[in-house]
Structures are given as structure tokens and as C-alpha cells.
Amino acid sequence: MISLVIPTYNEADVIQDTLKRAAEVLQGSGEPFELIVVDDASPDGTAGLAEALSAELPVRVLCRKGERGLATAVVRGWEIARGDVWGVMDADLQHPPEVVCELLKALRRENADLAVASRYCSGGGTVGWPWFRRLVSWAGMRVGTLALPWTLGVVTDSGSGIFLVRARALQGVELKPRGFKMLLEVLAKARYQKVVEVPYVFRNRTRGQSKLGARQYVEYLISLWGIGRSSGELNAWIGYGLAGLAGAMAYIAALVGLENRTDWPLAISLLLAIQLGVLASFIVDNGVSFRRGRAATRSLAASRLARYERLLLPGALMNAAVTYLGRTVGIELWGAALLGVMASACWNMAFAAPGIWAIWGKPLKGVGGRA
């Protein structure tokens, strides 16, 4: 059975259409289902309108008082769910209910534990969004994936509001989500092996009012912080920063030392100093930043170093070019080297960091900590 939770607050304009469309789609799947509406005491009568359909559709309504929030509403709905597959979908019809059927097919076909509808995988998208909203949405997903590459890197749309998960993947798991991004909590805590994504097109709502505001964005960032602490990714980021600092210091010290003690061409000194900096960074990353992740991979240190060097190569070339250019225009060598380090750091943060984390892989559960 599929238990689809639909959290609501002041959705009287659309709730009946949403339930009818969702029921029609799920009836076509041939599997038993239930629609669980969790309403936060909407003053516009949303709960009553949903309850009115319970005589003709498998609709259950749970009214909450004194508690608010989309993600916590989903948890309450799952607590009373009877199905072996649990799902969530917003009530505003921005997520087409028809996507639920595609998610179910993918979940069953691929024998997956989690099926996520994505705006950002091939075939997905948005309609009617101004460029600024597209930018904010993309940036939010990018920040999340960059901050939590082990947790959120398995999907392209960690902010999706429509997904299915097998109940067994959450059995015994304590869910304490914050804000409106329930998928973050599931990705962080569920016991899943395989994830599939289904593309969909997100559309602007035509009725009702959006609940998205500045508070929700702040809650999103707070959620990322909390998940990072519990998953160990925050500590890994601290180590990653220390590795970068160690590499920068080794590079600058070596470059300045070579200039003062040898008469080698700057290009040769740059190559040697950069290699020393990369090695220093790798030693810290391998021994500190991703120590727990080493259990997730059987690769030898030499193999990890080779991949590490390859990923850092573009940033290293940028470093060398900026340092060389700075020196030719009269900047002191240490200052030019510092500019080179800053340029390569920005490049690596934007393009190389996810690949670097993947070298070691996500720590195995129960190995060296809570992850």
C-alpha cells in the first residue's frame, strides 16, 4: 500500500482538486493507497473540505493544533501510515500528482528504497519562474550539495517536495526535521541502498498563496548545519579547510625559499612548490579530514593521491599563472603566491571539492562515529 501524505495550511482553493487528481493517478497504478491530509488548523476550512471527500476516496485527515511546519506535518502523517511505501506531496498542485505514479513505477522497477522527483535531472525543469527565482533555487541546491556532499550528493534535487520512500528504510529512525525540506532529513537518516530520480516540471501555483519566505530559507540553512554536525560532514569541512591552509603555507614557504636559495627559473620553482603544497594538503585530508571515509573505500593511498592530483590540476595551473603574472608586474613573490592560492581555492571550492570528497567516499555507518 502507498501512503501519500499531503501537508496543508490554508489550501481550501486547491485541496479537493489535489486529492481527486492524486486518487485518480494512484487508482491507475493498480496498487492500494491512502491519502493522508495533515492540516495545521487552517482557518479557511481546508480540513473540512478534505474530510468531505473521505466518503468517496481513501482520504484520512489529521488536524494538528499548536504545531506548525510542513516537514513535521509529514512526520505526523507517516506515524499513522499503513502502507509499505510512504510518500509526500505538496497540496498546491505545483507538483503534478501524475508524477507520483512515475515515482512508484521507478521504485518498483528498480527495486529502490527512495524515489525522488527532480527538477534538475535530464527532462526536468520549471515553468513560469523569473530568472531571479531560478537563480535562488539553483544556488540553494548547490549550497546544500556543496555543504553536505556525502548526504545530498546522491540526488540532483535535494529540495524536492515530492518523493516516495520504503517504510522499512525509516523503521526505528527518529525524524526531527526543521522547516519545509523533508527530503533533507530522509537523505540524512534513512537506511537506503538505492535511489532513483524521476524528472518533472515544476509549475507556479495558480490558486492560493505561497508559504515560501525568508524564514524558510533561514530554516533551510539551519537544517544543513544540523545535518552536517550529526553526519560528520561539518568536522570533515574543518579538516578540509586545515588541509587547504597547510598546503598554502607549504607552497608559499617553499616558493619563497627556492627563490632565496637558488637561481632556478620561476617556472621550475612554481612546479616544485605547488607539488609540495598538494602533498601537504593530501596528507592532512587523508589523515584527518576524511579519516572516517577511508573505511568506505579499498583504494590504496597512492591511488587516492593520483586522483587527488588530477582533480587539483586545473586549480594548480591557475595558481601558477596568477603567481607568475603577479610576479611579472612587480608584486612581491609572497604576495603573488597568496593571490595564486586564493584564485585556486575559489576554483577548487566551486569545481573540485565534490570530486575530492568522493575519493574517500561516504563513511560507513557505525565506523568511527555516528555516520
Short mmCIF file of C-alpha atoms in Angstrom, two decimals:
data_model
loop_
_atom_site.label_atom_id
_atom_site.label_comp_id
_atom_site.label_asym_id
_atom_site.label_seq_id
_atom_site.Cartn_x
_atom_site.Cartn_y
_atom_site.Cartn_z
CA MET A 1 0.00 0.00 0.00
CA ILE A 2 1.10 3.55 -0.75
CA SER A 3 0.56 6.13 1.99
CA LEU A 4 0.81 9.60 0.48
CA VAL A 5 0.97 12.45 2.99
CA ILE A 6 -0.25 15.87 1.88
CA PRO A 7 0.57 18.63 4.43
CA THR A 8 -1.74 21.63 4.28
CA TYR A 9 -2.29 25.09 5.63
CA ASN A 10 -4.90 27.35 4.01
CA GLU A 11 -5.23 25.29 0.84
CA ALA A 12 -9.03 25.40 0.56
CA ASP A 13 -8.81 26.64 -3.03
CA VAL A 14 -7.00 23.55 -4.28
CA ILE A 15 -7.24 20.70 -1.77
CA GLN A 16 -10.16 18.88 -3.35
CA ASP A 17 -8.68 19.09 -6.85
CA THR A 18 -5.37 17.85 -5.48
CA LEU A 19 -6.95 14.86 -3.74
CA LYS A 20 -9.08 13.92 -6.74
CA ARG A 21 -6.14 14.06 -9.14
CA ALA A 22 -3.87 12.14 -6.78
CA ALA A 23 -6.54 9.48 -6.26
CA GLU A 24 -7.13 9.13 -9.98
CA VAL A 25 -3.42 8.67 -10.61
CA LEU A 26 -2.96 6.12 -7.84
CA GLN A 27 -6.07 4.19 -8.85
CA GLY A 28 -4.48 3.80 -12.26
CA SER A 29 -1.39 2.25 -10.67
CA GLY A 30 -3.40 -0.77 -9.59
CA GLU A 31 -2.00 -0.67 -6.04
CA PRO A 32 -3.96 0.09 -2.87
CA PHE A 33 -3.35 3.56 -1.47
CA GLU A 34 -4.38 6.10 1.13
CA LEU A 35 -4.18 9.89 1.08
CA ILE A 36 -3.33 11.39 4.46
CA VAL A 37 -4.01 15.11 4.80
CA VAL A 38 -2.21 16.67 7.75
CA ASP A 39 -3.67 20.11 8.34
CA ASP A 40 -2.27 22.74 10.69
CA ALA A 41 -5.66 24.07 11.84
CA SER A 42 -6.24 26.06 8.66
CA PRO A 43 -8.75 28.87 9.32
CA ASP A 44 -10.04 28.63 5.73
CA GLY A 45 -11.61 25.20 6.26
CA THR A 46 -9.09 23.10 4.36
CA ALA A 47 -9.52 20.12 6.71
CA GLY A 48 -13.30 20.08 6.33
CA LEU A 49 -13.10 20.13 2.54
CA ALA A 50 -10.66 17.22 2.61
CA GLU A 51 -12.82 15.29 5.07
CA ALA A 52 -15.83 15.76 2.79
CA LEU A 53 -14.13 13.53 0.19
CA SER A 54 -13.48 10.66 2.59
CA ALA A 55 -16.82 9.04 1.70
CA GLU A 56 -15.77 8.53 -1.92
CA LEU A 57 -11.97 8.42 -1.71
CA PRO A 58 -9.48 6.76 0.68
CA VAL A 59 -8.75 10.05 2.43
CA ARG A 60 -7.78 10.41 6.08
CA VAL A 61 -7.47 13.79 7.75
CA LEU A 62 -5.29 14.63 10.74
CA CYS A 63 -5.79 18.08 12.27
CA ARG A 64 -2.91 19.47 14.32
CA LYS A 65 -3.20 22.24 16.88
CA GLY A 66 -0.29 24.08 18.40
CA GLU A 67 2.18 22.68 15.90
CA ARG A 68 3.24 24.10 12.56
CA GLY A 69 5.61 23.23 9.77
CA LEU A 70 5.49 21.24 6.56
CA ALA A 71 8.22 18.74 7.45
CA THR A 72 6.87 17.94 10.92
CA ALA A 73 3.42 17.50 9.38
CA VAL A 74 4.88 14.83 7.11
CA VAL A 75 6.32 13.02 10.13
CA ARG A 76 2.93 13.04 11.85
CA GLY A 77 1.31 11.63 8.73
CA TRP A 78 3.86 8.86 8.42
CA GLU A 79 3.29 7.95 12.06
CA ILE A 80 -0.26 6.85 11.20
CA ALA A 81 0.54 5.50 7.71
CA ARG A 82 -0.48 1.91 6.94
CA GLY A 83 1.47 1.41 3.72
CA ASP A 84 4.81 -0.17 2.97
CA VAL A 85 5.67 2.83 0.80
CA TRP A 86 5.42 6.33 2.25
CA GLY A 87 5.30 9.49 0.21
CA VAL A 88 4.85 13.22 0.41
CA MET A 89 3.42 15.76 -1.98
CA ASP A 90 2.59 19.42 -1.56
CA ALA A 91 -1.08 20.32 -1.88
CA ASP A 92 -0.62 23.34 -4.13
CA LEU A 93 -0.52 21.45 -7.47
CA GLN A 94 2.90 22.90 -8.29
CA HIS A 95 3.99 19.27 -8.16
CA PRO A 96 1.79 17.42 -10.67
CA PRO A 97 0.14 14.44 -8.90
CA GLU A 98 0.79 12.39 -12.02
CA VAL A 99 4.47 12.32 -11.03
CA VAL A 100 3.57 10.09 -8.08
CA CYS A 101 2.70 7.25 -10.44
CA GLU A 102 6.04 7.64 -12.24
CA LEU A 103 7.85 7.59 -8.91
CA LEU A 104 6.04 4.42 -7.90
CA LYS A 105 6.89 2.71 -11.17
CA ALA A 106 10.56 3.64 -10.82
CA LEU A 107 10.67 2.50 -7.19
CA ARG A 108 9.21 -0.91 -8.03
CA ARG A 109 11.07 -1.37 -11.32
CA GLU A 110 14.49 -0.51 -9.91
CA ASN A 111 13.83 -2.13 -6.53
CA ALA A 112 14.92 1.17 -4.99
CA ASP A 113 14.44 2.38 -1.45
CA LEU A 114 13.89 6.02 -2.36
CA ALA A 115 12.40 7.66 -5.46
CA VAL A 116 12.75 11.43 -5.83
CA ALA A 117 11.10 13.74 -8.35
CA SER A 118 13.72 16.15 -9.67
CA ARG A 119 13.60 19.50 -11.42
CA TYR A 120 17.31 19.30 -12.20
CA CYS A 121 17.91 15.91 -13.78
CA SER A 122 17.55 15.42 -17.51
CA GLY A 123 13.96 16.09 -18.57
CA GLY A 124 13.06 18.15 -15.51
CA GLY A 125 12.59 21.89 -15.22
CA THR A 126 10.45 24.78 -14.09
CA VAL A 127 7.79 26.84 -15.84
CA GLY A 128 6.92 30.46 -15.20
CA TRP A 129 9.82 31.29 -12.90
CA PRO A 130 11.62 34.64 -13.26
CA TRP A 131 15.38 34.42 -13.62
CA PHE A 132 15.96 35.54 -10.02
CA ARG A 133 13.90 32.70 -8.57
CA ARG A 134 15.66 30.22 -10.82
CA LEU A 135 19.00 31.55 -9.57
CA VAL A 136 17.97 31.38 -5.89
CA SER A 137 16.68 27.82 -6.30
CA TRP A 138 19.80 26.66 -8.14
CA ALA A 139 22.06 28.36 -5.61
CA GLY A 140 20.18 26.75 -2.72
CA MET A 141 20.62 23.28 -4.17
CA ARG A 142 24.25 23.99 -4.98
CA VAL A 143 24.98 25.23 -1.46
CA GLY A 144 23.31 22.16 0.01
CA THR A 145 25.21 19.71 -2.17
CA LEU A 146 28.49 21.52 -1.58
CA ALA A 147 27.96 21.69 2.19
CA LEU A 148 26.80 18.07 2.51
CA PRO A 149 28.27 16.14 -0.43
CA TRP A 150 28.01 12.77 1.31
CA THR A 151 24.37 13.28 2.30
CA LEU A 152 22.90 15.28 -0.57
CA GLY A 153 25.21 14.32 -3.41
CA VAL A 154 23.12 11.24 -4.24
CA VAL A 155 20.35 13.36 -5.82
CA THR A 156 20.17 16.37 -8.12
CA ASP A 157 17.22 18.00 -6.32
CA SER A 158 17.61 17.74 -2.55
CA GLY A 159 14.86 20.34 -2.14
CA SER A 160 12.22 18.27 -3.91
CA GLY A 161 8.79 18.35 -2.33
CA ILE A 162 7.57 15.10 -3.86
CA PHE A 163 9.16 11.69 -3.25
CA LEU A 164 8.47 8.11 -2.12
CA VAL A 165 10.42 6.05 0.41
CA ARG A 166 10.01 2.48 1.57
CA ALA A 167 8.74 2.34 5.15
CA ARG A 168 11.43 -0.17 6.08
CA ALA A 169 14.11 2.42 5.31
CA LEU A 170 12.76 4.59 8.13
CA GLN A 171 11.89 1.85 10.61
CA GLY A 172 13.33 2.76 14.01
CA VAL A 173 14.63 6.10 12.72
CA GLU A 174 13.85 9.20 14.77
CA LEU A 175 12.95 12.05 12.42
CA LYS A 176 13.31 15.60 13.72
CA PRO A 177 13.09 17.82 10.65
CA ARG A 178 13.16 21.59 10.71
CA GLY A 179 11.48 23.85 8.18
CA PHE A 180 9.97 22.64 4.94
CA LYS A 181 12.59 20.40 3.32
CA MET A 182 11.61 16.92 4.49
CA LEU A 183 13.84 15.23 1.95
CA LEU A 184 16.93 16.55 3.72
CA GLU A 185 16.01 14.61 6.84
CA VAL A 186 15.26 11.44 4.89
CA LEU A 187 18.54 11.58 2.98
CA ALA A 188 20.42 12.13 6.23
CA LYS A 189 18.80 9.39 8.31
CA ALA A 190 17.04 6.79 6.19
CA ARG A 191 18.65 3.38 5.72
CA TYR A 192 18.63 3.19 1.95
CA GLN A 193 20.80 1.44 -0.60
CA LYS A 194 19.44 2.65 -3.91
CA VAL A 195 17.96 5.97 -5.00
CA VAL A 196 16.23 6.70 -8.30
CA GLU A 197 15.20 10.06 -9.73
CA VAL A 198 12.27 10.90 -11.99
CA PRO A 199 12.23 14.20 -13.90
CA TYR A 200 9.27 16.53 -13.54
CA VAL A 201 8.36 20.10 -14.42
CA PHE A 202 7.56 22.39 -11.50
CA ARG A 203 4.84 24.95 -12.20
CA ASN A 204 3.81 28.14 -10.46
CA ARG A 205 0.69 27.87 -8.36
CA THR A 206 -2.45 29.34 -9.91
CA ARG A 207 -4.56 29.36 -6.73
CA GLY A 208 -3.76 30.10 -3.12
CA GLN A 209 -0.71 31.81 -1.67
CA SER A 210 2.86 30.59 -1.42
CA LYS A 211 4.22 29.89 2.08
CA LEU A 212 7.83 30.34 0.96
CA GLY A 213 9.62 33.29 2.54
CA ALA A 214 12.81 34.44 4.22
CA ARG A 215 12.10 32.33 7.30
CA GLN A 216 12.04 29.15 5.24
CA TYR A 217 15.42 29.96 3.69
CA VAL A 218 16.91 30.51 7.15
CA GLU A 219 15.43 27.21 8.36
CA TYR A 220 16.98 25.51 5.34
CA LEU A 221 20.44 26.76 6.29
CA ILE A 222 19.88 25.74 9.92
CA SER A 223 18.88 22.26 8.73
CA LEU A 224 22.07 21.97 6.69
CA TRP A 225 24.10 22.95 9.76
CA GLY A 226 22.36 20.40 11.98
CA ILE A 227 22.70 17.57 9.47
CA GLY A 228 26.35 18.45 8.91
CA ARG A 229 27.06 18.17 12.63
CA SER A 230 25.34 14.81 13.02
CA SER A 231 26.73 13.30 9.80
CA GLY A 232 30.31 14.33 10.48
CA GLU A 233 30.48 16.47 7.35
CA LEU A 234 30.98 19.63 9.39
CA ASN A 235 34.08 18.15 11.02
CA ALA A 236 35.27 16.97 7.62
CA TRP A 237 34.91 20.51 6.29
CA ILE A 238 37.02 21.83 9.16
CA GLY A 239 39.69 19.28 8.30
CA TYR A 240 39.39 20.16 4.61
CA GLY A 241 39.96 23.82 5.46
CA LEU A 242 43.01 22.92 7.55
CA ALA A 243 44.34 20.85 4.66
CA GLY A 244 43.99 23.80 2.33
CA LEU A 245 45.76 26.05 4.84
CA ALA A 246 48.59 23.54 5.28
CA GLY A 247 49.01 23.25 1.52
CA ALA A 248 49.00 27.03 1.05
CA MET A 249 51.61 27.57 3.76
CA ALA A 250 53.84 24.81 2.38
CA TYR A 251 53.53 26.21 -1.13
CA ILE A 252 54.34 29.81 -0.24
CA ALA A 253 57.19 28.86 2.10
CA ALA A 254 58.72 26.55 -0.49
CA LEU A 255 58.40 29.09 -3.30
CA VAL A 256 59.96 31.91 -1.31
CA GLY A 257 62.69 29.58 -0.02
CA LEU A 258 63.58 28.40 -3.52
CA GLU A 259 63.82 31.96 -4.81
CA ASN A 260 66.09 32.99 -1.95
CA ARG A 261 68.36 29.91 -2.04
CA THR A 262 68.54 29.02 -5.73
CA ASP A 263 68.81 30.72 -9.09
CA TRP A 264 66.25 28.45 -10.70
CA PRO A 265 63.72 29.89 -13.17
CA LEU A 266 60.42 30.85 -11.54
CA ALA A 267 58.53 28.27 -13.59
CA ILE A 268 60.59 25.42 -12.12
CA SER A 269 60.22 26.75 -8.59
CA LEU A 270 56.48 27.06 -9.10
CA LEU A 271 56.13 23.44 -10.20
CA LEU A 272 58.10 22.13 -7.23
CA ALA A 273 56.38 24.39 -4.68
CA ILE A 274 52.90 23.54 -5.96
CA GLN A 275 53.65 19.83 -5.79
CA LEU A 276 54.83 20.22 -2.20
CA GLY A 277 51.65 22.13 -1.36
CA VAL A 278 49.46 19.43 -2.91
CA LEU A 279 51.26 16.73 -0.95
CA ALA A 280 50.82 18.67 2.30
CA SER A 281 47.11 19.07 1.63
CA PHE A 282 46.73 15.40 0.78
CA ILE A 283 48.45 14.27 3.96
CA VAL A 284 46.04 16.30 6.10
CA ASP A 285 42.98 15.27 4.08
CA ASN A 286 43.95 11.61 4.13
CA GLY A 287 44.89 11.55 7.79
CA VAL A 288 42.39 14.00 9.30
CA SER A 289 39.62 15.33 7.04
CA PHE A 290 38.47 12.03 5.56
CA ARG A 291 39.90 9.56 8.03
CA ARG A 292 36.45 8.06 8.65
CA GLY A 293 35.78 7.87 4.93
CA ARG A 294 38.78 5.64 4.32
CA ALA A 295 36.75 2.68 5.57
CA ALA A 296 34.34 3.20 2.66
CA THR A 297 37.00 2.64 0.01
CA ARG A 298 39.55 -0.08 -0.52
CA SER A 299 41.79 2.04 -2.74
CA LEU A 300 45.44 2.43 -1.81
CA ALA A 301 46.83 5.78 -0.66
CA ALA A 302 48.82 6.02 -3.91
CA SER A 303 45.63 5.64 -5.94
CA ARG A 304 43.87 8.29 -3.87
CA LEU A 305 46.83 10.63 -4.31
CA ALA A 306 46.75 10.17 -8.08
CA ARG A 307 43.06 11.09 -8.21
CA TYR A 308 43.69 13.98 -5.83
CA GLU A 309 46.45 15.36 -8.06
CA ARG A 310 44.25 15.06 -11.14
CA LEU A 311 41.36 16.93 -9.54
CA LEU A 312 43.60 19.72 -8.26
CA LEU A 313 45.48 20.13 -11.56
CA PRO A 314 43.26 22.91 -13.03
CA GLY A 315 43.44 24.89 -9.79
CA ALA A 316 47.21 24.36 -9.61
CA LEU A 317 47.63 25.69 -13.15
CA MET A 318 45.53 28.71 -12.24
CA ASN A 319 47.66 29.23 -9.14
CA ALA A 320 50.85 29.11 -11.18
CA ALA A 321 49.51 31.51 -13.82
CA VAL A 322 48.30 34.07 -11.27
CA THR A 323 51.53 33.85 -9.27
CA TYR A 324 53.67 34.21 -12.40
CA LEU A 325 51.61 37.14 -13.67
CA GLY A 326 51.73 38.86 -10.29
CA ARG A 327 55.48 38.49 -10.18
CA THR A 328 55.95 39.93 -13.68
CA VAL A 329 54.03 43.10 -12.74
CA GLY A 330 56.21 43.71 -9.72
CA ILE A 331 54.29 42.16 -6.83
CA GLU A 332 56.44 40.62 -4.09
CA LEU A 333 56.67 36.88 -4.53
CA TRP A 334 54.84 36.01 -1.32
CA GLY A 335 52.02 38.38 -2.30
CA ALA A 336 51.77 36.98 -5.81
CA ALA A 337 51.77 33.46 -4.40
CA LEU A 338 48.98 34.41 -1.98
CA LEU A 339 46.88 35.73 -4.88
CA GLY A 340 47.51 32.47 -6.72
CA VAL A 341 46.40 30.45 -3.70
CA MET A 342 43.20 32.48 -3.40
CA ALA A 343 42.37 32.01 -7.08
CA SER A 344 42.95 28.25 -6.97
CA ALA A 345 40.99 27.95 -3.71
CA CYS A 346 37.94 29.57 -5.32
CA TRP A 347 38.23 27.25 -8.32
CA ASN A 348 38.62 24.15 -6.21
CA MET A 349 35.70 25.09 -3.96
CA ALA A 350 33.40 25.55 -6.92
CA PHE A 351 34.50 22.65 -9.10
CA ALA A 352 36.87 20.22 -7.38
CA ALA A 353 35.55 19.84 -3.82
CA PRO A 354 32.75 17.31 -4.57
CA GLY A 355 35.16 15.13 -6.51
CA ILE A 356 37.74 15.30 -3.73
CA TRP A 357 35.19 14.11 -1.17
CA ALA A 358 34.23 11.28 -3.50
CA ILE A 359 37.81 9.99 -3.48
CA TRP A 360 37.28 8.75 0.06
CA GLY A 361 33.56 8.12 -0.12
CA LYS A 362 30.81 8.39 2.45
CA PRO A 363 31.81 6.86 5.81
CA LEU A 364 30.24 3.51 6.57
CA LYS A 365 27.54 3.64 9.22
CA GLY A 366 28.91 2.77 12.62
CA VAL A 367 32.55 3.22 11.57
CA GLY A 368 34.48 5.80 13.53
CA GLY A 369 31.46 7.85 14.55
CA ARG A 370 27.78 8.42 14.05
CA ALA A 371 27.62 8.44 10.26
#
